[in-house]
Amino acid sequence: DAKTTQPNSMESNEEEPVHLPCNHSTISGTDYIHWYRQLPSQGPEYVIHGLTSNVNNRMASLAIAEDRKSSTLILHRATLRDAAVYYCILRDVAIYTGNQFYFGTGTSLTVIP
Amino acid sequence: EPEVTQTPSHQVTQMGQEVILRCVPISNHLYFYWYRQILGQKVEFLVSFYNNEISEKSEIFDDQFSVERPDGSNFTLKIRSTKLEDSAMYFCASREVGSYEQYFGPGTRLTVT
């Protein structure tokens, strides 16, 4: 699986938007971009995923660069509950494998009240 | 909302003892996973399981580890002879066929003394 690069940590003020970047310059054409987050003392939690087009769901938006070498997770209005480690993970679309994830170190997001 | 459950939440064992960690995946999910996270480190993939057999396993998942789906609801991870370095949080996850979203349990903290 291609490697991703994320900043170690970021800070955001409560109720402001947060843009979490991820670089994946060696992404292949069949790699999906997945975002998970891990709240303190909890298991990872799905946030969003996409392939080429930008994606929105109730939790966040995913903006994918046209060349797919980078993406940005957007939290539209950060709350204290969004303080977590955010992981950007690439995974090939292989139907007949387990599709497990290989987590990196992620970005630790601090939300300031 | 359906969720993955894990028992026990905390297990303390002596080095060399066998432990079994239990997970109840979401009922209509057919892919199951075990991950572990040593304190302060990243989440690491151990094994994926589908159709009553291991799909993939990592280098960590050596002969001391085994997984089983003993009945229609439980999914277990057995460590035959625990070592100090097995101390970690162990997360179970599941997903349904056709979905990329993995649902993680709250984890079992294993402490080997």
XYZ file of C-alpha atoms in Angstrom:
226
model
C 0.000 0.000 0.000
C 1.160 3.503 -0.794
C 2.474 5.646 2.034
C 0.750 8.692 3.480
C 2.253 11.700 5.217
C 0.359 13.731 7.798
C 1.384 16.455 10.235
C 1.965 15.068 13.719
C -0.358 17.539 15.383
C -2.728 20.404 14.717
C -4.786 22.780 16.807
C -8.122 24.338 16.121
C -10.451 26.645 17.955
C -13.846 25.307 18.844
C -16.581 26.026 16.313
C -14.087 26.848 13.572
C -13.424 24.734 10.471
C -10.450 22.367 10.476
C -8.525 21.240 7.430
C -6.451 18.126 8.011
C -4.016 17.479 5.150
C -2.675 14.181 3.872
C -0.030 13.678 1.209
C 0.047 10.458 -0.781
C 2.249 11.136 -3.774
C 2.671 7.435 -4.673
C -1.042 6.655 -4.712
C -2.137 4.170 -7.355
C -5.202 4.452 -9.513
C -7.083 1.848 -7.497
C -6.260 3.132 -4.014
C -9.177 4.423 -2.002
C -8.462 7.175 0.515
C -9.880 6.362 3.935
C -10.041 8.528 7.028
C -10.499 7.125 10.489
C -10.178 8.806 13.834
C -9.405 7.533 17.305
C -10.879 9.363 20.250
C -8.968 9.032 23.533
C -9.195 5.529 24.994
C -11.423 4.270 22.174
C -11.108 2.157 19.067
C -10.728 3.759 15.650
C -13.884 5.130 14.095
C -14.734 5.501 10.415
C -14.965 9.082 9.194
C -15.114 9.086 5.408
C -13.596 7.598 2.282
C -13.312 8.454 -1.391
C -11.618 7.585 -4.664
C -11.553 10.594 -6.985
C -14.447 12.930 -6.305
C -14.970 15.050 -3.228
C -17.227 13.392 -0.662
C -19.500 14.711 2.050
C -21.179 12.969 4.924
C -22.670 13.991 8.239
C -19.283 13.947 9.949
C -16.963 15.597 7.479
C -15.998 16.379 3.907
C -13.142 14.906 1.931
C -11.485 17.052 -0.699
C -9.276 15.107 -3.105
C -6.742 16.866 -5.308
C -7.187 16.474 -9.032
C -3.948 14.470 -9.327
C -4.962 12.477 -6.205
C -1.558 13.030 -4.639
C -3.080 14.754 -1.669
C -6.368 15.040 0.157
C -7.861 17.119 2.939
C -10.316 16.107 5.595
C -12.551 19.016 6.488
C -14.419 19.258 9.759
C -16.791 22.121 9.186
C -17.194 23.169 12.781
C -14.834 21.632 15.308
C -16.249 20.616 18.662
C -14.401 19.430 21.741
C -15.561 15.918 20.896
C -13.558 16.082 17.654
C -10.276 16.048 19.594
C -8.724 12.810 18.355
C -5.983 11.274 16.259
C -6.979 11.350 12.596
C -5.589 8.717 10.267
C -5.389 8.945 6.494
C -5.049 5.451 5.034
C -4.787 4.206 1.478
C -6.125 0.834 0.568
C -6.295 -0.845 -2.822
C -9.683 -1.884 -4.063
C -9.116 -5.618 -3.963
C -12.390 -7.376 -3.630
C -11.046 -10.725 -2.584
C -8.669 -9.689 0.162
C -9.422 -8.772 3.741
C -9.127 -5.060 3.100
C -7.447 -4.525 6.418
C -5.934 -1.163 7.219
C -2.347 -0.224 7.947
C -2.432 2.749 10.259
C 0.266 5.389 10.389
C 0.878 7.775 13.249
C -1.876 10.169 12.150
C -2.523 13.770 13.139
C -3.378 14.530 16.739
C -6.027 17.250 16.690
C -6.417 19.483 19.719
C -9.585 21.584 19.918
C -9.258 24.705 22.023
C -12.399 25.915 23.787
C -27.002 1.498 16.376
C -25.297 -1.908 16.141
C -21.814 -2.102 17.597
C -18.898 -4.449 18.044
C -18.459 -5.587 21.620
C -15.373 -7.012 23.288
C -14.797 -8.847 26.547
C -13.137 -8.489 28.907
C -12.344 -4.792 28.916
C -9.153 -5.476 30.856
C -7.262 -8.740 31.259
C -4.248 -9.213 33.463
C -2.243 -12.386 33.004
C 1.114 -13.807 33.900
C 3.803 -14.390 31.340
C 3.480 -17.821 29.741
C -0.250 -18.099 30.351
C -2.845 -18.508 27.615
C -5.433 -15.810 27.081
C -8.542 -15.666 24.960
C -9.954 -12.328 23.932
C -13.535 -12.313 22.824
C -15.415 -10.222 20.316
C -18.979 -10.141 19.094
C -18.994 -8.555 15.633
C -22.019 -6.844 14.149
C -24.476 -9.558 13.182
C -24.606 -9.200 9.392
C -20.887 -8.596 8.993
C -18.769 -11.316 7.443
C -15.248 -9.861 7.587
C -13.508 -9.818 10.952
C -10.227 -8.342 12.094
C -7.908 -8.096 15.048
C -5.609 -5.146 15.555
C -3.428 -4.207 18.482
C -2.042 -0.964 19.820
C 0.868 -0.919 22.203
C 0.633 2.053 24.543
C 1.705 5.227 22.772
C 2.211 3.504 19.441
C 0.216 3.102 16.268
C -2.589 0.663 15.586
C -1.165 -2.512 14.029
C -2.998 -5.054 11.896
C -2.831 -8.641 13.141
C -5.229 -10.776 11.126
C -8.288 -10.731 8.889
C -10.832 -13.534 8.764
C -13.531 -14.392 6.256
C -15.552 -17.467 5.476
C -14.128 -19.313 8.466
C -10.538 -18.896 7.477
C -7.731 -16.417 7.766
C -7.571 -14.066 4.771
C -4.345 -12.323 5.653
C -2.064 -12.020 8.645
C 0.805 -9.778 9.579
C 4.286 -10.729 10.744
C 3.144 -10.115 14.305
C 0.592 -12.926 14.039
C 2.967 -15.807 14.623
C 2.310 -19.349 15.842
C 1.476 -18.073 19.317
C -1.680 -16.460 17.960
C -4.820 -18.086 16.653
C -8.330 -16.958 15.788
C -11.582 -18.789 15.790
C -15.247 -18.255 15.157
C -16.575 -20.896 17.519
C -20.224 -20.132 16.883
C -22.386 -17.775 14.866
C -21.670 -14.739 16.964
C -18.257 -14.820 18.653
C -14.836 -14.191 17.186
C -11.872 -14.953 19.424
C -8.178 -14.246 19.526
C -6.047 -16.689 21.480
C -2.498 -16.050 22.574
C -1.039 -19.385 23.580
C 1.879 -18.335 25.764
C 1.861 -14.644 26.537
C 4.998 -12.531 26.628
C 5.560 -9.177 28.269
C 5.599 -7.552 24.842
C 2.059 -8.771 24.158
C 0.803 -6.123 26.568
C -1.354 -3.863 24.432
C -4.884 -2.823 23.608
C -6.464 -5.346 21.272
C -9.212 -4.159 18.960
C -11.658 -6.315 17.094
C -13.336 -4.945 13.972
C -15.891 -6.158 11.480
C -17.346 -5.061 8.182
C -20.061 -6.191 5.855
C -19.523 -7.479 2.350
C -19.371 -4.680 -0.195
C -18.539 -1.986 2.352
C -15.156 -0.456 3.134
C -16.229 0.780 6.535
C -14.812 -1.159 9.437
C -16.498 -0.966 12.805
C -14.134 -1.244 15.732
C -14.886 -2.462 19.217
C -13.845 -0.621 22.375
C -10.841 -2.862 22.859
C -9.450 -5.219 25.480
C -6.470 -3.995 27.444
C -4.123 -6.937 27.968
C -1.493 -6.589 30.656
C 1.125 -9.319 30.883
C 3.115 -9.356 34.118
